[in-house]
Short mmCIF file of C-alpha atoms and ligand atoms in Angstrom, two decimals:
data_model
loop_
_atom_site.label_atom_id
_atom_site.label_comp_id
_atom_site.label_asym_id
_atom_site.label_seq_id
_atom_site.Cartn_x
_atom_site.Cartn_y
_atom_site.Cartn_z
CA MET O 1 -13.99 -54.22 104.82
CA THR O 2 -17.60 -53.52 105.72
CA THR O 3 -18.09 -51.46 108.83
CA ALA O 4 -21.71 -50.49 108.30
CA THR O 5 -22.93 -52.87 110.95
CA THR O 6 -25.79 -52.13 113.29
CA LYS O 7 -25.01 -52.20 116.96
CA ALA O 8 -28.34 -51.12 118.33
CA ASN O 9 -30.10 -54.45 118.87
CA GLN O 10 -27.72 -56.83 120.65
CA PRO O 11 -29.66 -59.47 122.56
CA ALA O 12 -26.84 -62.05 122.80
CA THR O 13 -24.35 -59.41 123.96
CA ASP O 14 -26.75 -58.01 126.55
CA SER O 15 -27.46 -61.43 127.97
CA LEU O 16 -23.75 -62.35 128.16
CA ARG O 17 -22.95 -59.06 129.81
CA SER O 18 -25.46 -59.56 132.57
CA ARG O 19 -24.20 -63.13 133.18
CA TYR O 20 -20.62 -61.76 133.21
CA ALA O 21 -21.55 -59.12 135.76
CA ALA O 22 -23.02 -61.78 138.04
CA ALA O 23 -20.24 -64.38 137.72
CA LEU O 24 -16.95 -62.53 137.21
CA MET O 25 -15.08 -60.32 139.63
CA PRO O 26 -15.63 -56.61 139.01
CA ASN O 27 -11.93 -55.78 138.50
CA TYR O 28 -12.32 -55.14 134.75
CA GLY O 29 -15.66 -53.39 134.92
CA LEU O 30 -18.19 -54.67 132.40
CA PRO O 31 -16.71 -55.12 128.90
CA PRO O 32 -18.86 -53.60 126.12
CA VAL O 33 -18.37 -56.32 123.51
CA ALA O 34 -18.85 -60.09 123.69
CA LEU O 35 -16.48 -61.52 121.09
CA SER O 36 -17.41 -64.59 119.13
CA HIS O 37 -14.70 -65.20 116.53
CA GLY O 38 -12.24 -63.52 114.23
CA SER O 39 -10.42 -63.81 110.95
CA GLY O 40 -7.38 -61.75 110.05
CA CYS O 41 -7.90 -58.23 111.42
CA VAL O 42 -11.68 -58.61 111.68
CA LEU O 43 -13.62 -59.68 114.78
CA TRP O 44 -17.28 -60.60 115.13
CA ASP O 45 -19.36 -60.22 118.25
CA ALA O 46 -22.00 -62.52 119.67
CA ASP O 47 -24.70 -60.71 117.69
CA GLY O 48 -22.88 -60.92 114.37
CA ALA O 49 -21.60 -57.34 114.18
CA SER O 50 -18.09 -57.02 112.76
CA TYR O 51 -15.19 -54.79 113.81
CA LEU O 52 -11.79 -53.92 112.43
CA ASP O 53 -9.43 -54.86 115.25
CA LEU O 54 -7.03 -51.97 115.80
CA ILE O 55 -5.96 -53.03 119.30
CA GLY O 56 -5.12 -56.71 118.79
CA GLY O 57 -6.11 -57.81 122.29
CA ILE O 58 -3.60 -55.28 123.67
CA ALA O 59 -0.75 -55.85 121.23
CA VAL O 60 -1.11 -59.62 121.48
CA SER O 61 -2.71 -60.85 118.25
CA ALA O 62 0.38 -60.20 116.13
CA LEU O 63 -0.94 -62.29 113.23
CA GLY O 64 -4.56 -61.28 113.71
CA HIS O 65 -7.17 -63.93 114.41
CA ALA O 66 -7.31 -67.56 113.31
CA HIS O 67 -4.13 -67.18 111.27
CA PRO O 68 -3.64 -70.47 109.37
CA ALA O 69 -0.02 -70.83 110.54
CA VAL O 70 -1.00 -70.54 114.21
CA VAL O 71 -4.09 -72.74 113.80
CA ALA O 72 -2.02 -75.47 112.13
CA ALA O 73 0.82 -75.30 114.66
CA VAL O 74 -1.46 -75.30 117.70
CA SER O 75 -3.73 -78.04 116.35
CA ALA O 76 -0.83 -80.31 115.43
CA GLN O 77 0.90 -79.78 118.77
CA ALA O 78 -2.29 -80.30 120.80
CA ALA O 79 -2.80 -83.58 118.97
CA ARG O 80 0.74 -84.75 119.86
CA LEU O 81 1.60 -83.40 123.31
CA ALA O 82 -0.13 -80.53 125.09
CA HIS O 83 1.94 -80.46 128.27
CA ALA O 84 5.36 -81.63 129.37
CA SER O 85 6.04 -79.86 132.74
CA ASN O 86 9.57 -78.88 133.66
CA LEU O 87 10.41 -82.47 134.60
CA TYR O 88 10.92 -83.17 130.90
CA LEU O 89 12.02 -81.19 127.89
CA HIS O 90 10.46 -81.02 124.46
CA GLU O 91 11.87 -79.84 121.18
CA GLY O 92 9.58 -76.82 120.77
CA GLN O 93 10.89 -75.01 123.85
CA VAL O 94 14.49 -75.62 122.80
CA ALA O 95 13.81 -74.39 119.26
CA LEU O 96 11.96 -71.33 120.52
CA ALA O 97 14.72 -70.39 122.96
CA GLU O 98 17.30 -70.75 120.19
CA ARG O 99 15.14 -68.68 117.87
CA LEU O 100 14.68 -65.85 120.40
CA LEU O 101 18.40 -65.70 121.13
CA GLY O 102 19.05 -65.57 117.38
CA LEU O 103 16.67 -62.61 117.03
CA VAL O 104 18.35 -60.80 119.92
CA GLY O 105 21.69 -61.58 118.33
CA ALA O 106 23.64 -62.30 121.51
CA ASP O 107 24.62 -65.19 123.73
CA GLY O 108 22.23 -65.92 126.54
CA ARG O 109 19.65 -68.29 127.98
CA VAL O 110 15.88 -68.22 128.18
CA PHE O 111 13.35 -68.91 130.94
CA PHE O 112 9.77 -69.45 129.76
CA ALA O 113 6.76 -68.15 131.68
CA ASN O 114 3.07 -67.87 130.80
CA SER O 115 2.54 -64.11 130.86
CA GLY O 116 4.25 -60.78 130.93
CA THR O 117 4.13 -60.27 134.64
CA GLU O 118 5.64 -63.70 135.25
CA ALA O 119 8.46 -62.93 132.83
CA ASN O 120 9.16 -59.81 134.91
CA GLU O 121 8.96 -61.73 138.20
CA ALA O 122 11.65 -64.03 136.80
CA ALA O 123 13.72 -60.98 135.88
CA ILE O 124 13.36 -59.50 139.37
CA LYS O 125 14.45 -62.76 141.02
CA LEU O 126 17.34 -63.05 138.59
CA VAL O 127 18.49 -59.53 139.50
CA ARG O 128 18.24 -60.38 143.21
CA ARG O 129 20.16 -63.60 142.72
CA MET O 130 22.94 -61.90 140.79
CA GLN O 131 23.27 -58.72 142.84
CA GLY O 132 22.71 -59.99 146.37
CA PRO O 133 21.41 -58.10 149.42
CA GLY O 134 24.06 -55.36 149.24
CA ARG O 135 22.16 -53.77 146.34
CA PRO O 136 18.56 -53.52 147.42
CA VAL O 137 17.35 -50.76 145.07
CA LEU O 138 15.63 -51.07 141.71
CA VAL O 139 15.20 -47.96 139.58
CA ALA O 140 12.03 -47.72 137.49
CA ALA O 141 10.07 -45.05 135.65
CA ARG O 142 7.03 -43.04 136.65
CA GLY O 143 4.27 -43.89 134.22
CA GLY O 144 5.86 -47.29 133.55
CA PHE O 145 3.88 -50.51 133.66
CA HIS O 146 5.34 -53.93 134.42
CA GLY O 147 2.43 -56.11 135.49
CA ARG O 148 -0.01 -56.87 138.28
CA THR O 149 1.72 -59.47 140.46
CA LEU O 150 3.40 -58.05 143.53
CA GLY O 151 6.99 -57.81 142.26
CA SER O 152 6.06 -56.36 138.88
CA LEU O 153 3.49 -54.12 140.52
CA ALA O 154 6.12 -52.72 142.90
CA LEU O 155 8.00 -51.54 139.77
CA THR O 156 4.91 -50.07 138.14
CA GLY O 157 5.01 -46.29 138.22
CA LYS O 158 1.30 -45.63 138.31
CA ASP O 159 0.38 -44.79 141.90
CA SER O 160 -3.34 -45.51 141.57
CA ILE O 161 -2.84 -49.16 140.73
CA ARG O 162 0.25 -49.76 142.92
CA GLU O 163 -0.37 -47.97 146.18
CA PRO O 164 -3.47 -49.88 147.36
CA PHE O 165 -1.38 -53.08 147.41
CA GLY O 166 1.77 -51.99 149.21
CA PRO O 167 3.98 -52.27 151.09
CA PHE O 168 6.11 -54.44 148.82
CA GLY O 169 9.27 -56.38 149.53
CA LEU O 170 11.19 -54.34 146.97
CA GLN O 171 12.87 -50.98 147.30
CA VAL O 172 12.04 -49.04 144.15
CA ARG O 173 13.28 -45.57 143.23
CA PHE O 174 11.04 -43.95 140.63
CA VAL O 175 12.38 -41.46 138.09
CA PRO O 176 10.61 -39.38 135.43
CA TYR O 177 10.49 -41.32 132.15
CA GLY O 178 12.81 -40.12 129.40
CA ASP O 179 15.11 -38.06 131.64
CA ALA O 180 18.62 -39.49 131.27
CA GLU O 181 20.11 -37.28 133.99
CA ALA O 182 17.53 -38.37 136.55
CA LEU O 183 18.32 -41.97 135.67
CA ALA O 184 22.04 -41.52 136.23
CA ALA O 185 21.41 -39.67 139.50
CA ALA O 186 19.10 -42.41 140.80
CA ALA O 187 21.46 -45.27 139.95
CA GLY O 188 23.92 -45.31 142.81
CA PRO O 189 26.08 -48.11 144.19
CA ASP O 190 23.02 -49.47 146.02
CA CYS O 191 21.23 -50.02 142.68
CA ALA O 192 20.82 -53.61 141.49
CA ALA O 193 19.07 -52.80 138.23
CA ILE O 194 17.32 -50.22 136.12
CA VAL O 195 14.04 -51.56 134.74
CA LEU O 196 12.51 -49.74 131.77
CA GLU O 197 10.11 -50.05 128.87
CA PRO O 198 11.73 -48.79 125.64
CA TRP O 199 8.46 -46.93 125.04
CA LEU O 200 5.75 -46.53 127.65
CA GLY O 201 2.86 -48.74 126.59
CA GLU O 202 0.11 -48.51 129.20
CA GLY O 203 1.52 -45.06 129.96
CA GLY O 204 0.06 -43.95 126.61
CA VAL O 205 2.43 -45.14 123.85
CA VAL O 206 5.24 -42.71 124.64
CA PRO O 207 8.51 -43.38 122.82
CA ALA O 208 11.64 -42.66 124.85
CA PRO O 209 13.76 -39.80 123.52
CA SER O 210 16.50 -41.02 121.23
CA GLY O 211 19.58 -41.92 123.26
CA TYR O 212 17.64 -42.71 126.44
CA LEU O 213 18.32 -46.44 126.38
CA ARG O 214 21.99 -45.78 125.65
CA ALA O 215 22.07 -43.46 128.66
CA ALA O 216 20.39 -46.18 130.74
CA ARG O 217 23.03 -48.67 129.60
CA ALA O 218 25.79 -46.23 130.55
CA ALA O 219 24.21 -45.47 133.95
CA CYS O 220 24.10 -49.21 134.69
CA ASP O 221 27.66 -49.79 133.57
CA ALA O 222 28.92 -46.90 135.70
CA VAL O 223 27.73 -48.52 138.93
CA GLY O 224 27.57 -52.23 138.09
CA ALA O 225 23.78 -52.36 137.85
CA LEU O 226 21.91 -54.60 135.43
CA LEU O 227 19.75 -53.18 132.65
CA VAL O 228 16.36 -54.88 132.41
CA LEU O 229 14.28 -53.95 129.37
CA ASP O 230 10.60 -54.83 129.49
CA GLU O 231 9.66 -55.40 125.85
CA ILE O 232 6.47 -57.22 126.73
CA GLN O 233 4.47 -54.75 124.64
CA SER O 234 7.17 -53.22 122.41
CA GLY O 235 8.78 -56.49 121.31
CA ILE O 236 8.05 -58.98 118.51
CA GLY O 237 7.81 -56.43 115.73
CA ARG O 238 5.47 -53.86 117.26
CA THR O 239 7.83 -50.95 116.46
CA GLY O 240 8.91 -52.34 113.08
CA GLN O 241 11.95 -54.12 114.53
CA TRP O 242 12.02 -57.39 116.45
CA PHE O 243 12.83 -55.45 119.62
CA ALA O 244 12.66 -51.71 120.19
CA PHE O 245 16.10 -51.62 121.87
CA GLN O 246 17.74 -52.68 118.60
CA ARG O 247 17.32 -49.17 117.24
CA GLU O 248 19.62 -47.85 119.98
CA GLY O 249 22.51 -50.21 119.31
CA ILE O 250 22.76 -51.46 122.89
CA LEU O 251 22.05 -54.75 124.62
CA PRO O 252 20.21 -55.15 127.92
CA ASP O 253 21.33 -57.73 130.48
CA ILE O 254 17.80 -59.03 130.79
CA LEU O 255 14.97 -58.76 128.27
CA THR O 256 11.37 -59.72 128.94
CA VAL O 257 8.81 -60.46 126.22
CA ALA O 258 5.26 -61.83 126.17
CA LYS O 259 2.14 -60.32 124.54
CA GLY O 260 2.80 -60.65 120.79
CA LEU O 261 5.05 -63.69 121.16
CA GLY O 262 2.34 -66.33 121.29
CA GLY O 263 0.02 -64.74 118.74
CA GLY O 264 -2.84 -65.17 121.23
CA LEU O 265 -1.55 -68.18 123.17
CA PRO O 266 -0.23 -67.31 126.64
CA ILE O 267 3.56 -67.30 126.80
CA GLY O 268 6.24 -65.03 128.21
CA ALA O 269 10.00 -65.21 128.29
CA CYS O 270 12.77 -63.81 130.45
CA ILE O 271 15.93 -63.71 128.36
CA GLY O 272 19.23 -63.36 130.22
CA LEU O 273 22.15 -62.17 128.10
CA GLY O 274 25.80 -62.72 128.91
CA PRO O 275 26.31 -63.58 132.60
CA ALA O 276 22.57 -63.07 133.26
CA GLY O 277 21.91 -66.16 131.15
CA THR O 278 23.35 -68.34 133.87
CA GLY O 279 22.47 -66.27 136.93
CA PHE O 280 19.94 -68.79 138.20
CA ALA O 281 21.23 -71.98 139.72
CA ARG O 282 19.29 -75.23 139.70
CA GLY O 283 16.20 -74.89 141.87
CA ASP O 284 16.12 -71.08 141.84
CA HIS O 285 12.98 -70.63 139.79
CA GLY O 286 10.29 -72.55 137.98
CA SER O 287 6.86 -72.74 136.40
CA THR O 288 4.70 -75.80 135.80
CA PHE O 289 3.18 -74.46 132.59
CA GLY O 290 6.11 -72.31 131.41
CA GLY O 291 7.43 -73.44 128.04
CA ASN O 292 4.19 -75.30 127.38
CA PRO O 293 4.41 -77.20 124.06
CA VAL O 294 1.26 -75.69 122.54
CA ALA O 295 2.28 -72.13 123.45
CA CYS O 296 5.81 -72.74 122.11
CA ALA O 297 4.41 -74.11 118.85
CA ALA O 298 2.26 -71.00 118.48
CA ALA O 299 5.23 -68.73 119.18
CA LEU O 300 7.44 -70.49 116.64
CA ALA O 301 4.66 -70.10 114.06
CA VAL O 302 4.38 -66.39 114.91
CA LEU O 303 8.12 -65.76 114.55
CA ASP O 304 8.37 -67.80 111.33
CA THR O 305 5.39 -65.99 109.80
CA ILE O 306 6.64 -62.52 110.74
CA GLU O 307 9.90 -63.36 109.00
CA ARG O 308 8.48 -65.21 105.99
CA ASP O 309 5.80 -62.61 105.24
CA GLY O 310 8.00 -59.57 105.88
CA LEU O 311 5.71 -58.29 108.63
CA LEU O 312 8.34 -56.04 110.23
CA GLY O 313 8.35 -54.14 106.94
CA ASN O 314 4.56 -54.15 106.83
CA ALA O 315 4.39 -52.80 110.37
CA ALA O 316 6.71 -49.94 109.42
CA ARG O 317 5.02 -49.20 106.07
CA THR O 318 1.38 -49.57 107.02
CA GLY O 319 2.08 -47.89 110.34
CA GLU O 320 3.53 -44.86 108.59
CA ARG O 321 0.52 -44.72 106.29
CA LEU O 322 -1.78 -44.85 109.31
CA ARG O 323 0.28 -42.26 111.22
CA SER O 324 0.43 -39.76 108.39
CA GLY O 325 -3.27 -40.29 107.67
CA ILE O 326 -4.19 -39.55 111.27
CA ALA O 327 -1.77 -36.64 111.48
CA GLY O 328 -3.33 -35.16 108.34
CA THR O 329 -6.83 -35.29 109.80
CA GLY O 330 -7.76 -31.82 110.94
CA HIS O 331 -10.11 -31.85 113.92
CA ALA O 332 -10.51 -29.77 117.07
CA LEU O 333 -10.30 -32.91 119.24
CA LEU O 334 -7.09 -34.13 117.61
CA ALA O 335 -3.84 -32.96 119.22
CA GLY O 336 -1.52 -35.22 117.25
CA VAL O 337 -0.20 -38.73 116.97
CA ARG O 338 2.63 -40.39 118.94
CA GLY O 339 4.60 -43.53 118.33
CA GLY O 340 5.15 -45.29 115.06
CA ALA O 341 4.93 -48.52 113.10
CA LEU O 342 1.84 -50.35 114.33
CA TRP O 343 1.95 -48.89 117.83
CA GLN O 344 0.51 -45.41 118.07
CA ALA O 345 -1.45 -43.09 120.29
CA ILE O 346 -3.93 -40.58 118.96
CA ALA O 347 -3.49 -37.65 121.35
CA LEU O 348 -6.66 -35.71 122.11
CA THR O 349 -7.06 -32.08 123.11
CA SER O 350 -9.43 -33.04 125.96
CA PRO O 351 -9.94 -36.10 128.17
CA ALA O 352 -12.47 -37.63 125.75
CA SER O 353 -10.86 -40.97 125.00
CA ALA O 354 -13.71 -43.07 126.40
CA ALA O 355 -16.17 -41.26 124.13
CA VAL O 356 -13.85 -41.72 121.13
CA GLU O 357 -13.42 -45.41 121.87
CA GLU O 358 -17.19 -45.83 122.02
CA ALA O 359 -17.85 -43.79 118.90
CA ALA O 360 -15.28 -45.86 117.01
CA ARG O 361 -16.87 -49.09 118.21
CA ARG O 362 -20.28 -47.97 117.04
CA VAL O 363 -18.98 -47.69 113.48
CA GLY O 364 -16.99 -50.91 113.63
CA PHE O 365 -13.48 -50.09 114.88
CA LEU O 366 -11.94 -51.46 118.07
CA VAL O 367 -9.47 -49.00 119.60
CA ASN O 368 -8.39 -48.47 123.20
CA ALA O 369 -8.74 -45.48 125.52
CA VAL O 370 -5.32 -46.08 127.07
CA GLN O 371 -5.23 -42.71 128.86
CA PRO O 372 -7.99 -40.13 129.39
CA ASP O 373 -6.57 -38.07 126.50
CA ALA O 374 -5.05 -40.80 124.34
CA ILE O 375 -6.35 -43.57 122.10
CA ARG O 376 -4.03 -46.54 121.62
CA LEU O 377 -3.73 -48.40 118.34
CA ALA O 378 -1.86 -51.72 118.35
CA PRO O 379 -3.36 -53.67 115.46
CA PRO O 380 -2.17 -57.01 114.12
CA LEU O 381 1.10 -56.74 112.17
CA ILE O 382 -0.80 -58.00 109.11
CA LEU O 383 -2.94 -54.85 108.90
CA SER O 384 -3.40 -53.89 105.24
CA ALA O 385 -3.11 -50.43 103.70
CA GLU O 386 -6.83 -50.56 102.83
CA GLN O 387 -7.73 -51.35 106.43
CA ALA O 388 -5.55 -48.51 107.70
CA ASP O 389 -7.16 -46.17 105.17
CA SER O 390 -10.66 -47.22 106.22
CA PHE O 391 -9.95 -46.05 109.77
CA VAL O 392 -8.37 -42.79 108.65
CA ALA O 393 -11.43 -42.12 106.47
CA ALA O 394 -13.79 -42.77 109.37
CA LEU O 395 -11.80 -40.80 111.95
CA PRO O 396 -13.33 -37.33 111.43
CA SER O 397 -16.87 -38.63 111.90
CA ILE O 398 -15.76 -40.71 114.91
CA LEU O 399 -14.28 -37.58 116.51
CA ASP O 400 -17.44 -35.60 115.64
CA ALA O 401 -19.60 -38.27 117.26
CA ALA O 402 -17.38 -38.30 120.36
CA VAL O 403 -17.73 -34.52 120.71
CA ALA O 404 -21.51 -34.70 120.20
CA GLY O 405 -21.83 -37.63 122.62
CA GLY O 406 -19.66 -35.89 125.20
CA MET O 407 -21.91 -32.80 125.16
CA ALA O 408 -25.17 -34.75 125.32
C1 LIG J 501 1.12 -56.01 129.47
C2 LIG J 501 2.43 -55.67 130.06
C3 LIG J 501 2.94 -56.39 131.16
C4 LIG J 501 2.15 -57.45 131.87
O1 LIG J 501 1.83 -58.54 131.05
P1 LIG J 501 0.68 -59.55 131.49
O2 LIG J 501 0.74 -60.63 130.45
O3 LIG J 501 -0.61 -58.80 131.48
O4 LIG J 501 1.02 -60.05 132.83
C5 LIG J 501 4.19 -56.04 131.62
N1 LIG J 501 4.92 -55.09 131.02
C6 LIG J 501 4.47 -54.40 129.96
C7 LIG J 501 5.34 -53.36 129.33
C8 LIG J 501 3.20 -54.66 129.45
O5 LIG J 501 2.74 -53.94 128.41
#
């Protein structure tokens, strides 16, 4: 892996950035890199500079870029049938639903959406449908993230992105993340569901304390509320298991997945287990694109490849190598490392994450300043030991450069 690329002279990138600024809405700011193509864990920009991708398009590119299994599945499906609508069924969506239920290991039914937030919107409507108007309250966590559409946003526990868009048609009671007693206290008889991420993702890759999901399950059972687990970021192998909840030996009533599922193609799923599988009646919900044949083909290829190539094991092994390498790096800016498998946050001693992200990019590593004092790593599950080592080796000089840049 060569990272000694020059990122000083970037005419194609500069030109694309100014066209972007003039034609796209300013909601994302102006992205620093114009991507051209990728292969495995490596990405190239419009000026030919290469990067080791340690963020995977925000935990999406589970098999990296241009993986032959995804390319073959998508190409073959696009050449046969790209769209079916929900007026007709096609084999891929049936096979994918069966496959997901098999991975969860419980009886249920699946609704397919096109994104994470849509999977959560389906979950919210399903909760409403099952619990009725007598239980208006949803309990969610401060620091949690569930998406940008109005229902998911109402559940998102980050005031700065939620409050400008209220009021919402949902009554949400926020609790501190990881506090089992607060959860039980908030879940009264008016509570329809508790909605949680097994680890905070956008909140900075914060694993829940052990036992938290079991406590959430018990709090729901005590009052007849449903447990909704948002595994949109944590699912599909990110934590070294298919789903993060599986470590806690419980089952949710509703599970949402997206990001890594399609390996880069847009797909989300709302999985209802037990009675929640049949909570929707005919006509209750729908999506024109949901369960799209090309996206389903990609997702089946992703799940088959993770299994065939032992990528859950690789995520655990290579992730541990990466984690211990980072933890063993002594530097004044480094406070520690959170998370595990291929989902980690490098915690910083000062709010310098933007400078660290930029310094990493300059020497050919794409990482994400997920919080002012935390760098998120969510690389493809195919990351090799050598690639992990190359980042660990570069980390001290990246941190040095961030400190120097921050003082300039
Ligand atoms: C990314 C994310 C979402 C939203 O997914 P989109 O595909 O961006 O709509 C929801 N929940 C969690 C936990 C996420 O990480």
